[in-house]
PDB file of C-alpha atoms in Angstrom:
ATOM      1  CA  ASP A  25      28.215 -37.411  97.627  1.00 49.00           C
ATOM      2  CA  THR A  26      25.349 -36.648  99.978  1.00 53.00           C
ATOM      3  CA  GLU A  27      21.952 -36.233  98.378  1.00 91.00           C
ATOM      4  CA  VAL A  28      20.604 -34.314 101.344  1.00 96.00           C
ATOM      5  CA  THR A  29      21.292 -30.603 100.956  1.00 96.00           C
ATOM      6  CA  GLN A  30      21.253 -28.190 103.873  1.00 97.00           C
ATOM      7  CA  THR A  31      21.374 -24.404 103.899  1.00 97.00           C
ATOM      8  CA  PRO A  32      22.921 -22.308 105.251  1.00 97.00           C
ATOM      9  CA  LYS A  33      26.179 -24.040 106.153  1.00 96.00           C
ATOM     10  CA  HIS A  34      26.883 -21.478 108.851  1.00 97.00           C
ATOM     11  CA  LEU A  35      24.510 -19.215 110.760  1.00 96.00           C
ATOM     12  CA  VAL A  36      25.168 -16.713 113.521  1.00 96.00           C
ATOM     13  CA  MET A  37      22.106 -15.311 115.232  1.00 94.00           C
ATOM     14  CA  GLY A  38      21.257 -13.219 118.229  1.00 92.00           C
ATOM     15  CA  MET A  39      18.971 -14.428 120.963  1.00 91.00           C
ATOM     16  CA  THR A  40      16.105 -12.264 119.706  1.00 90.00           C
ATOM     17  CA  ASN A  41      16.432 -13.189 116.037  1.00 91.00           C
ATOM     18  CA  LYS A  42      14.197 -15.429 113.941  1.00 95.00           C
ATOM     19  CA  LYS A  43      15.931 -17.609 111.376  1.00 96.00           C
ATOM     20  CA  SER A  44      15.350 -20.867 109.529  1.00 97.00           C
ATOM     21  CA  LEU A  45      17.410 -23.866 108.524  1.00 98.00           C
ATOM     22  CA  LYS A  46      16.460 -25.574 105.294  1.00 98.00           C
ATOM     23  CA  CYS A  47      16.885 -29.120 104.044  1.00 98.00           C
ATOM     24  CA  GLU A  48      16.093 -30.764 100.716  1.00 98.00           C
ATOM     25  CA  GLN A  49      16.307 -34.324  99.432  1.00 97.00           C
ATOM     26  CA  HIS A  50      15.462 -35.826  96.058  1.00 91.00           C
ATOM     27  CA  MET A  51      15.746 -39.509  96.863  1.00 92.00           C
ATOM     28  CA  GLY A  52      11.985 -39.988  97.188  1.00 92.00           C
ATOM     29  CA  HIS A  53      12.309 -40.652 100.896  1.00 93.00           C
ATOM     30  CA  ARG A  54       9.156 -40.223 102.971  1.00 93.00           C
ATOM     31  CA  ALA A  55      10.860 -39.855 106.361  1.00 94.00           C
ATOM     32  CA  MET A  56      12.897 -36.780 107.250  1.00 96.00           C
ATOM     33  CA  TYR A  57      14.734 -35.981 110.467  1.00 96.00           C
ATOM     34  CA  TRP A  58      16.355 -33.175 112.411  1.00 97.00           C
ATOM     35  CA  TYR A  59      19.269 -33.991 114.707  1.00 97.00           C
ATOM     36  CA  LYS A  60      21.319 -31.764 116.979  1.00 97.00           C
ATOM     37  CA  GLN A  61      24.991 -32.567 117.494  1.00 97.00           C
ATOM     38  CA  LYS A  62      27.299 -31.031 120.063  1.00 96.00           C
ATOM     39  CA  ALA A  63      31.069 -31.342 119.820  1.00 92.00           C
ATOM     40  CA  LYS A  64      32.464 -34.840 120.449  1.00 89.00           C
ATOM     41  CA  LYS A  65      28.959 -36.281 120.920  1.00 95.00           C
ATOM     42  CA  PRO A  66      26.685 -38.428 118.744  1.00 96.00           C
ATOM     43  CA  PRO A  67      23.702 -36.783 117.043  1.00 97.00           C
ATOM     44  CA  GLU A  68      20.580 -36.377 119.197  1.00 96.00           C
ATOM     45  CA  LEU A  69      17.212 -36.838 117.553  1.00 95.00           C
ATOM     46  CA  MET A  70      14.936 -33.809 117.624  1.00 97.00           C
ATOM     47  CA  PHE A  71      12.090 -34.460 115.183  1.00 96.00           C
ATOM     48  CA  VAL A  72      10.912 -37.056 112.665  1.00 95.00           C
ATOM     49  CA  TYR A  73       8.437 -36.482 109.841  1.00 95.00           C
ATOM     50  CA  SER A  74       6.740 -39.409 108.120  1.00 93.00           C
ATOM     51  CA  TYR A  75       4.645 -38.687 105.040  1.00 94.00           C
ATOM     52  CA  GLU A  76       4.985 -34.989 105.826  1.00 94.00           C
ATOM     53  CA  LYS A  77       3.429 -35.406 109.258  1.00 94.00           C
ATOM     54  CA  LEU A  78       5.309 -34.955 112.515  1.00 93.00           C
ATOM     55  CA  SER A  79       5.652 -38.422 114.000  1.00 90.00           C
ATOM     56  CA  ILE A  80       8.315 -37.954 116.664  1.00 86.00           C
ATOM     57  CA  ASN A  81       9.100 -34.900 118.788  1.00 88.00           C
ATOM     58  CA  GLU A  82      11.773 -35.656 121.358  1.00 89.00           C
ATOM     59  CA  SER A  83      10.548 -33.061 123.861  1.00 89.00           C
ATOM     60  CA  VAL A  84      12.315 -30.277 122.039  1.00 94.00           C
ATOM     61  CA  PRO A  85      11.759 -26.717 123.367  1.00 94.00           C
ATOM     62  CA  SER A  86       9.185 -24.698 121.461  1.00 94.00           C
ATOM     63  CA  ARG A  87      11.824 -22.207 120.340  1.00 96.00           C
ATOM     64  CA  PHE A  88      12.557 -24.877 117.684  1.00 97.00           C
ATOM     65  CA  SER A  89       9.658 -25.262 115.245  1.00 96.00           C
ATOM     66  CA  PRO A  90       9.862 -27.821 112.437  1.00 97.00           C
ATOM     67  CA  GLU A  91       7.941 -27.654 109.200  1.00 97.00           C
ATOM     68  CA  CYS A  92       7.630 -30.095 106.309  1.00 97.00           C
ATOM     69  CA  PRO A  93       6.089 -28.222 103.337  1.00 96.00           C
ATOM     70  CA  ASN A  94       6.295 -31.232 101.017  1.00 94.00           C
ATOM     71  CA  SER A  95       7.952 -34.625 100.695  1.00 92.00           C
ATOM     72  CA  SER A  96      11.291 -33.128  99.607  1.00 96.00           C
ATOM     73  CA  LEU A  97      11.650 -30.187 101.975  1.00 97.00           C
ATOM     74  CA  LEU A  98      12.174 -29.827 105.698  1.00 98.00           C
ATOM     75  CA  ASN A  99      12.623 -26.591 107.609  1.00 98.00           C
ATOM     76  CA  LEU A 100      13.609 -25.806 111.163  1.00 98.00           C
ATOM     77  CA  HIS A 101      12.422 -22.405 112.352  1.00 98.00           C
ATOM     78  CA  LEU A 102      14.463 -20.841 115.134  1.00 97.00           C
ATOM     79  CA  HIS A 103      13.305 -18.135 117.530  1.00 95.00           C
ATOM     80  CA  ALA A 104      14.589 -16.797 120.844  1.00 94.00           C
ATOM     81  CA  LEU A 105      17.411 -19.300 121.025  1.00 94.00           C
ATOM     82  CA  GLN A 106      19.886 -19.572 123.844  1.00 95.00           C
ATOM     83  CA  PRO A 107      23.694 -19.772 123.592  1.00 95.00           C
ATOM     84  CA  GLU A 108      23.524 -23.445 124.617  1.00 96.00           C
ATOM     85  CA  ASP A 109      21.597 -24.106 121.408  1.00 97.00           C
ATOM     86  CA  SER A 110      24.794 -23.503 119.457  1.00 97.00           C
ATOM     87  CA  ALA A 111      25.541 -26.786 117.688  1.00 97.00           C
ATOM     88  CA  LEU A 112      25.649 -28.610 114.372  1.00 97.00           C
ATOM     89  CA  TYR A 113      22.129 -29.270 113.101  1.00 98.00           C
ATOM     90  CA  LEU A 114      21.884 -32.275 110.839  1.00 97.00           C
ATOM     91  CA  CYS A 115      19.054 -33.086 108.483  1.00 97.00           C
ATOM     92  CA  ALA A 116      18.565 -36.664 107.337  1.00 96.00           C
ATOM     93  CA  SER A 117      16.162 -38.732 105.295  1.00 96.00           C
ATOM     94  CA  SER A 118      15.252 -42.371 104.862  1.00 93.00           C
ATOM     95  CA  SER A 119      12.706 -44.550 103.189  1.00 90.00           C
ATOM     96  CA  LEU A 120       9.988 -46.174 105.268  1.00 85.00           C
ATOM     97  CA  THR A 121      10.753 -49.753 104.214  1.00 81.00           C
ATOM     98  CA  ALA A 122      12.248 -52.398 106.481  1.00 73.00           C
ATOM     99  CA  GLY A 123      16.023 -52.209 106.794  1.00 76.00           C
ATOM    100  CA  ASN A 124      16.057 -48.622 105.575  1.00 87.00           C
ATOM    101  CA  THR A 125      19.216 -46.527 105.624  1.00 92.00           C
ATOM    102  CA  ILE A 126      19.364 -42.978 106.962  1.00 94.00           C
ATOM    103  CA  TYR A 127      21.283 -40.446 104.876  1.00 95.00           C
ATOM    104  CA  PHE A 128      22.634 -37.229 106.338  1.00 96.00           C
ATOM    105  CA  GLY A 129      23.297 -33.777 105.000  1.00 96.00           C
ATOM    106  CA  GLU A 130      26.482 -31.857 105.699  1.00 95.00           C
ATOM    107  CA  GLY A 131      24.811 -29.931 108.493  1.00 96.00           C
ATOM    108  CA  SER A 132      24.252 -26.320 109.452  1.00 97.00           C
ATOM    109  CA  TRP A 133      26.598 -24.831 112.042  1.00 97.00           C
ATOM    110  CA  LEU A 134      24.577 -22.585 114.331  1.00 97.00           C
ATOM    111  CA  THR A 135      26.113 -20.077 116.714  1.00 97.00           C
ATOM    112  CA  VAL A 136      23.831 -18.156 119.071  1.00 96.00           C
ATOM    113  CA  VAL A 137      25.337 -14.964 120.459  1.00 94.00           C
TER     114      VAL A 137
ATOM    115  CA  ALA B 165      15.430 -51.377 124.900  1.00 74.00           C
ATOM    116  CA  GLN B 166      18.088 -50.924 122.289  1.00 81.00           C
ATOM    117  CA  SER B 167      21.594 -49.694 123.017  1.00 90.00           C
ATOM    118  CA  VAL B 168      24.969 -49.455 121.352  1.00 95.00           C
ATOM    119  CA  THR B 169      28.357 -49.638 123.034  1.00 97.00           C
ATOM    120  CA  GLN B 170      31.543 -48.547 121.345  1.00 97.00           C
ATOM    121  CA  LEU B 171      34.219 -49.933 123.567  1.00 92.00           C
ATOM    122  CA  ASP B 172      36.924 -47.390 122.758  1.00 96.00           C
ATOM    123  CA  SER B 173      36.378 -43.645 122.794  1.00 96.00           C
ATOM    124  CA  HIS B 174      39.721 -43.131 121.055  1.00 98.00           C
ATOM    125  CA  VAL B 175      41.862 -45.426 118.901  1.00 98.00           C
ATOM    126  CA  SER B 176      45.285 -44.449 117.624  1.00 98.00           C
ATOM    127  CA  VAL B 177      47.078 -46.401 114.884  1.00 98.00           C
ATOM    128  CA  SER B 178      50.074 -45.844 112.661  1.00 98.00           C
ATOM    129  CA  GLU B 179      49.575 -45.338 108.952  1.00 98.00           C
ATOM    130  CA  GLY B 180      49.638 -48.661 107.124  1.00 97.00           C
ATOM    131  CA  THR B 181      48.637 -50.740 110.163  1.00 98.00           C
ATOM    132  CA  PRO B 182      45.260 -52.438 110.703  1.00 98.00           C
ATOM    133  CA  VAL B 183      42.269 -50.674 112.185  1.00 98.00           C
ATOM    134  CA  LEU B 184      39.778 -52.278 114.582  1.00 98.00           C
ATOM    135  CA  LEU B 185      36.845 -50.272 115.954  1.00 98.00           C
ATOM    136  CA  ARG B 186      34.595 -52.240 118.260  1.00 98.00           C
ATOM    137  CA  CYS B 187      30.806 -52.108 118.526  1.00 97.00           C
ATOM    138  CA  ASN B 188      28.407 -54.159 120.623  1.00 97.00           C
ATOM    139  CA  TYR B 189      24.667 -53.748 120.637  1.00 94.00           C
ATOM    140  CA  SER B 190      21.566 -54.928 122.381  1.00 90.00           C
ATOM    141  CA  SER B 191      18.247 -55.170 120.621  1.00 80.00           C
ATOM    142  CA  SER B 192      14.986 -56.993 121.095  1.00 73.00           C
ATOM    143  CA  TYR B 193      14.629 -57.303 117.335  1.00 73.00           C
ATOM    144  CA  SER B 194      16.786 -58.471 114.451  1.00 78.00           C
ATOM    145  CA  PRO B 195      18.256 -55.075 113.757  1.00 85.00           C
ATOM    146  CA  SER B 196      19.900 -53.366 110.864  1.00 90.00           C
ATOM    147  CA  LEU B 197      23.423 -52.235 111.741  1.00 93.00           C
ATOM    148  CA  PHE B 198      25.450 -49.404 110.263  1.00 96.00           C
ATOM    149  CA  TRP B 199      28.782 -47.688 110.523  1.00 98.00           C
ATOM    150  CA  TYR B 200      29.035 -43.985 109.737  1.00 98.00           C
ATOM    151  CA  VAL B 201      32.115 -41.778 109.526  1.00 98.00           C
ATOM    152  CA  GLN B 202      32.234 -38.093 110.337  1.00 97.00           C
ATOM    153  CA  HIS B 203      35.244 -36.063 109.277  1.00 95.00           C
ATOM    154  CA  PRO B 204      35.870 -32.769 111.059  1.00 92.00           C
ATOM    155  CA  ASN B 205      33.223 -30.148 110.338  1.00 87.00           C
ATOM    156  CA  LYS B 206      31.301 -32.535 108.077  1.00 90.00           C
ATOM    157  CA  GLY B 207      28.079 -34.528 108.133  1.00 92.00           C
ATOM    158  CA  LEU B 208      27.823 -38.284 108.606  1.00 95.00           C
ATOM    159  CA  GLN B 209      28.731 -40.518 105.691  1.00 95.00           C
ATOM    160  CA  LEU B 210      27.546 -44.118 105.429  1.00 96.00           C
ATOM    161  CA  LEU B 211      30.454 -46.581 105.433  1.00 97.00           C
ATOM    162  CA  LEU B 212      28.513 -49.834 105.361  1.00 96.00           C
ATOM    163  CA  LYS B 213      25.295 -51.548 106.362  1.00 94.00           C
ATOM    164  CA  TYR B 214      24.189 -54.983 107.541  1.00 91.00           C
ATOM    165  CA  THR B 215      20.621 -56.159 107.014  1.00 81.00           C
ATOM    166  CA  SER B 216      20.543 -59.940 107.606  1.00 75.00           C
ATOM    167  CA  ALA B 217      22.239 -60.962 104.378  1.00 74.00           C
ATOM    168  CA  ALA B 218      25.949 -61.880 104.404  1.00 83.00           C
ATOM    169  CA  THR B 219      27.518 -61.539 107.836  1.00 89.00           C
ATOM    170  CA  LEU B 220      30.690 -59.997 106.397  1.00 94.00           C
ATOM    171  CA  VAL B 221      29.847 -56.620 104.945  1.00 95.00           C
ATOM    172  CA  LYS B 222      32.161 -54.655 102.705  1.00 95.00           C
ATOM    173  CA  GLY B 223      31.949 -50.887 102.654  1.00 95.00           C
ATOM    174  CA  ILE B 224      33.616 -47.922 101.080  1.00 95.00           C
ATOM    175  CA  ASN B 225      37.291 -46.977 101.366  1.00 95.00           C
ATOM    176  CA  GLY B 226      38.400 -50.529 102.193  1.00 97.00           C
ATOM    177  CA  PHE B 227      36.386 -50.883 105.402  1.00 98.00           C
ATOM    178  CA  GLU B 228      34.471 -53.997 106.315  1.00 97.00           C
ATOM    179  CA  ALA B 229      32.505 -55.249 109.302  1.00 97.00           C
ATOM    180  CA  GLU B 230      31.464 -58.650 110.535  1.00 95.00           C
ATOM    181  CA  PHE B 231      28.121 -59.309 112.188  1.00 93.00           C
ATOM    182  CA  LYS B 232      28.358 -61.886 114.993  1.00 93.00           C
ATOM    183  CA  LYS B 233      24.946 -62.572 116.441  1.00 89.00           C
ATOM    184  CA  SER B 234      26.238 -64.791 119.252  1.00 90.00           C
ATOM    185  CA  GLU B 235      28.493 -61.974 120.440  1.00 92.00           C
ATOM    186  CA  THR B 236      26.056 -59.167 119.524  1.00 93.00           C
ATOM    187  CA  SER B 237      28.978 -57.452 117.881  1.00 95.00           C
ATOM    188  CA  PHE B 238      29.558 -55.546 114.657  1.00 96.00           C
ATOM    189  CA  HIS B 239      33.227 -54.563 114.669  1.00 98.00           C
ATOM    190  CA  LEU B 240      34.689 -52.390 111.920  1.00 98.00           C
ATOM    191  CA  THR B 241      38.046 -53.245 110.379  1.00 98.00           C
ATOM    192  CA  LYS B 242      40.426 -52.038 107.707  1.00 98.00           C
ATOM    193  CA  PRO B 243      43.659 -53.825 106.776  1.00 98.00           C
ATOM    194  CA  SER B 244      45.774 -50.706 106.338  1.00 98.00           C
ATOM    195  CA  ALA B 245      45.030 -47.275 107.780  1.00 98.00           C
ATOM    196  CA  HIS B 246      45.442 -44.139 105.720  1.00 97.00           C
ATOM    197  CA  MET B 247      45.882 -40.621 107.035  1.00 97.00           C
ATOM    198  CA  SER B 248      42.533 -39.690 105.505  1.00 96.00           C
ATOM    199  CA  ASP B 249      40.797 -42.257 107.770  1.00 98.00           C
ATOM    200  CA  ALA B 250      41.290 -39.990 110.793  1.00 97.00           C
ATOM    201  CA  ALA B 251      37.727 -39.125 111.844  1.00 97.00           C
ATOM    202  CA  GLU B 252      34.914 -39.946 114.255  1.00 98.00           C
ATOM    203  CA  TYR B 253      33.150 -43.266 113.684  1.00 98.00           C
ATOM    204  CA  PHE B 254      29.630 -44.067 114.846  1.00 98.00           C
ATOM    205  CA  CYS B 255      28.044 -47.492 115.115  1.00 97.00           C
ATOM    206  CA  VAL B 256      24.261 -47.294 114.655  1.00 96.00           C
ATOM    207  CA  VAL B 257      21.529 -49.846 115.313  1.00 92.00           C
ATOM    208  CA  SER B 258      18.076 -49.666 113.786  1.00 89.00           C
ATOM    209  CA  PRO B 259      15.707 -52.180 115.341  1.00 79.00           C
ATOM    210  CA  TYR B 260      12.756 -51.028 113.236  1.00 76.00           C
ATOM    211  CA  GLY B 261      11.251 -48.196 111.274  1.00 74.00           C
ATOM    212  CA  GLN B 262      12.681 -44.773 111.865  1.00 76.00           C
ATOM    213  CA  ASN B 263      14.343 -45.738 115.122  1.00 84.00           C
ATOM    214  CA  PHE B 264      18.137 -45.249 114.836  1.00 91.00           C
ATOM    215  CA  VAL B 265      20.219 -45.658 117.983  1.00 92.00           C
ATOM    216  CA  PHE B 266      23.714 -44.161 117.914  1.00 96.00           C
ATOM    217  CA  GLY B 267      26.756 -45.335 119.790  1.00 97.00           C
ATOM    218  CA  PRO B 268      28.874 -42.699 121.559  1.00 97.00           C
ATOM    219  CA  GLY B 269      31.480 -42.688 118.821  1.00 98.00           C
ATOM    220  CA  THR B 270      35.130 -43.647 118.468  1.00 98.00           C
ATOM    221  CA  ARG B 271      37.720 -41.108 117.405  1.00 98.00           C
ATOM    222  CA  LEU B 272      40.338 -42.635 115.125  1.00 98.00           C
ATOM    223  CA  SER B 273      43.740 -40.987 114.968  1.00 98.00           C
ATOM    224  CA  VAL B 274      46.255 -42.072 112.311  1.00 98.00           C
ATOM    225  CA  LEU B 275      49.887 -41.336 113.046  1.00 97.00           C
ATOM    226  CA  PRO B 276      52.440 -40.861 110.260  1.00 95.00           C
TER     227      PRO B 276
END
């Protein structure tokens, strides 16, 4: 069973709405990730947090705003999204040791209408 | 630069027959290698992991993979496919730190 929990599982939002995706892990991992996955494609990295600080931002549009309130929580704030942003958003976590494994949540299905 | 090639976008096998999903990688480092499975409408589940210990790695659900450095390969096998194995499979290379490079994926179909 996954130990990375994501809410909500499904979200439908209009292009003018503001919503948030939430992620929680209790494995003591100090790296947390957001990925975007379109159908029949591998996940694409969006953001990485290390020790609660943003360490990687893969040139993601500013309508996506990540937040890491503490070592267990990761949020993705959404505002003024476009229909092409509809996708599966995956949260993941890993330790920061060599040979670390990345663990994924079940994802949040986002539909922008 | 690191990259991962999964040689087949789609593999179809009959139930009870062997499964072979191929993965080749390039990396400037001695990487960690992983296989993940994604069932429809689900997240990614770790099948197995190689990190410079035994070259033959056993995973969950009867899957195993063999690391061959000379061939830069990490192919995934299972002796006997089950209907529940039908899913998307991703080979992943991690050369260091939080850098995880995904292959394009292989869709496995299992025919009755």
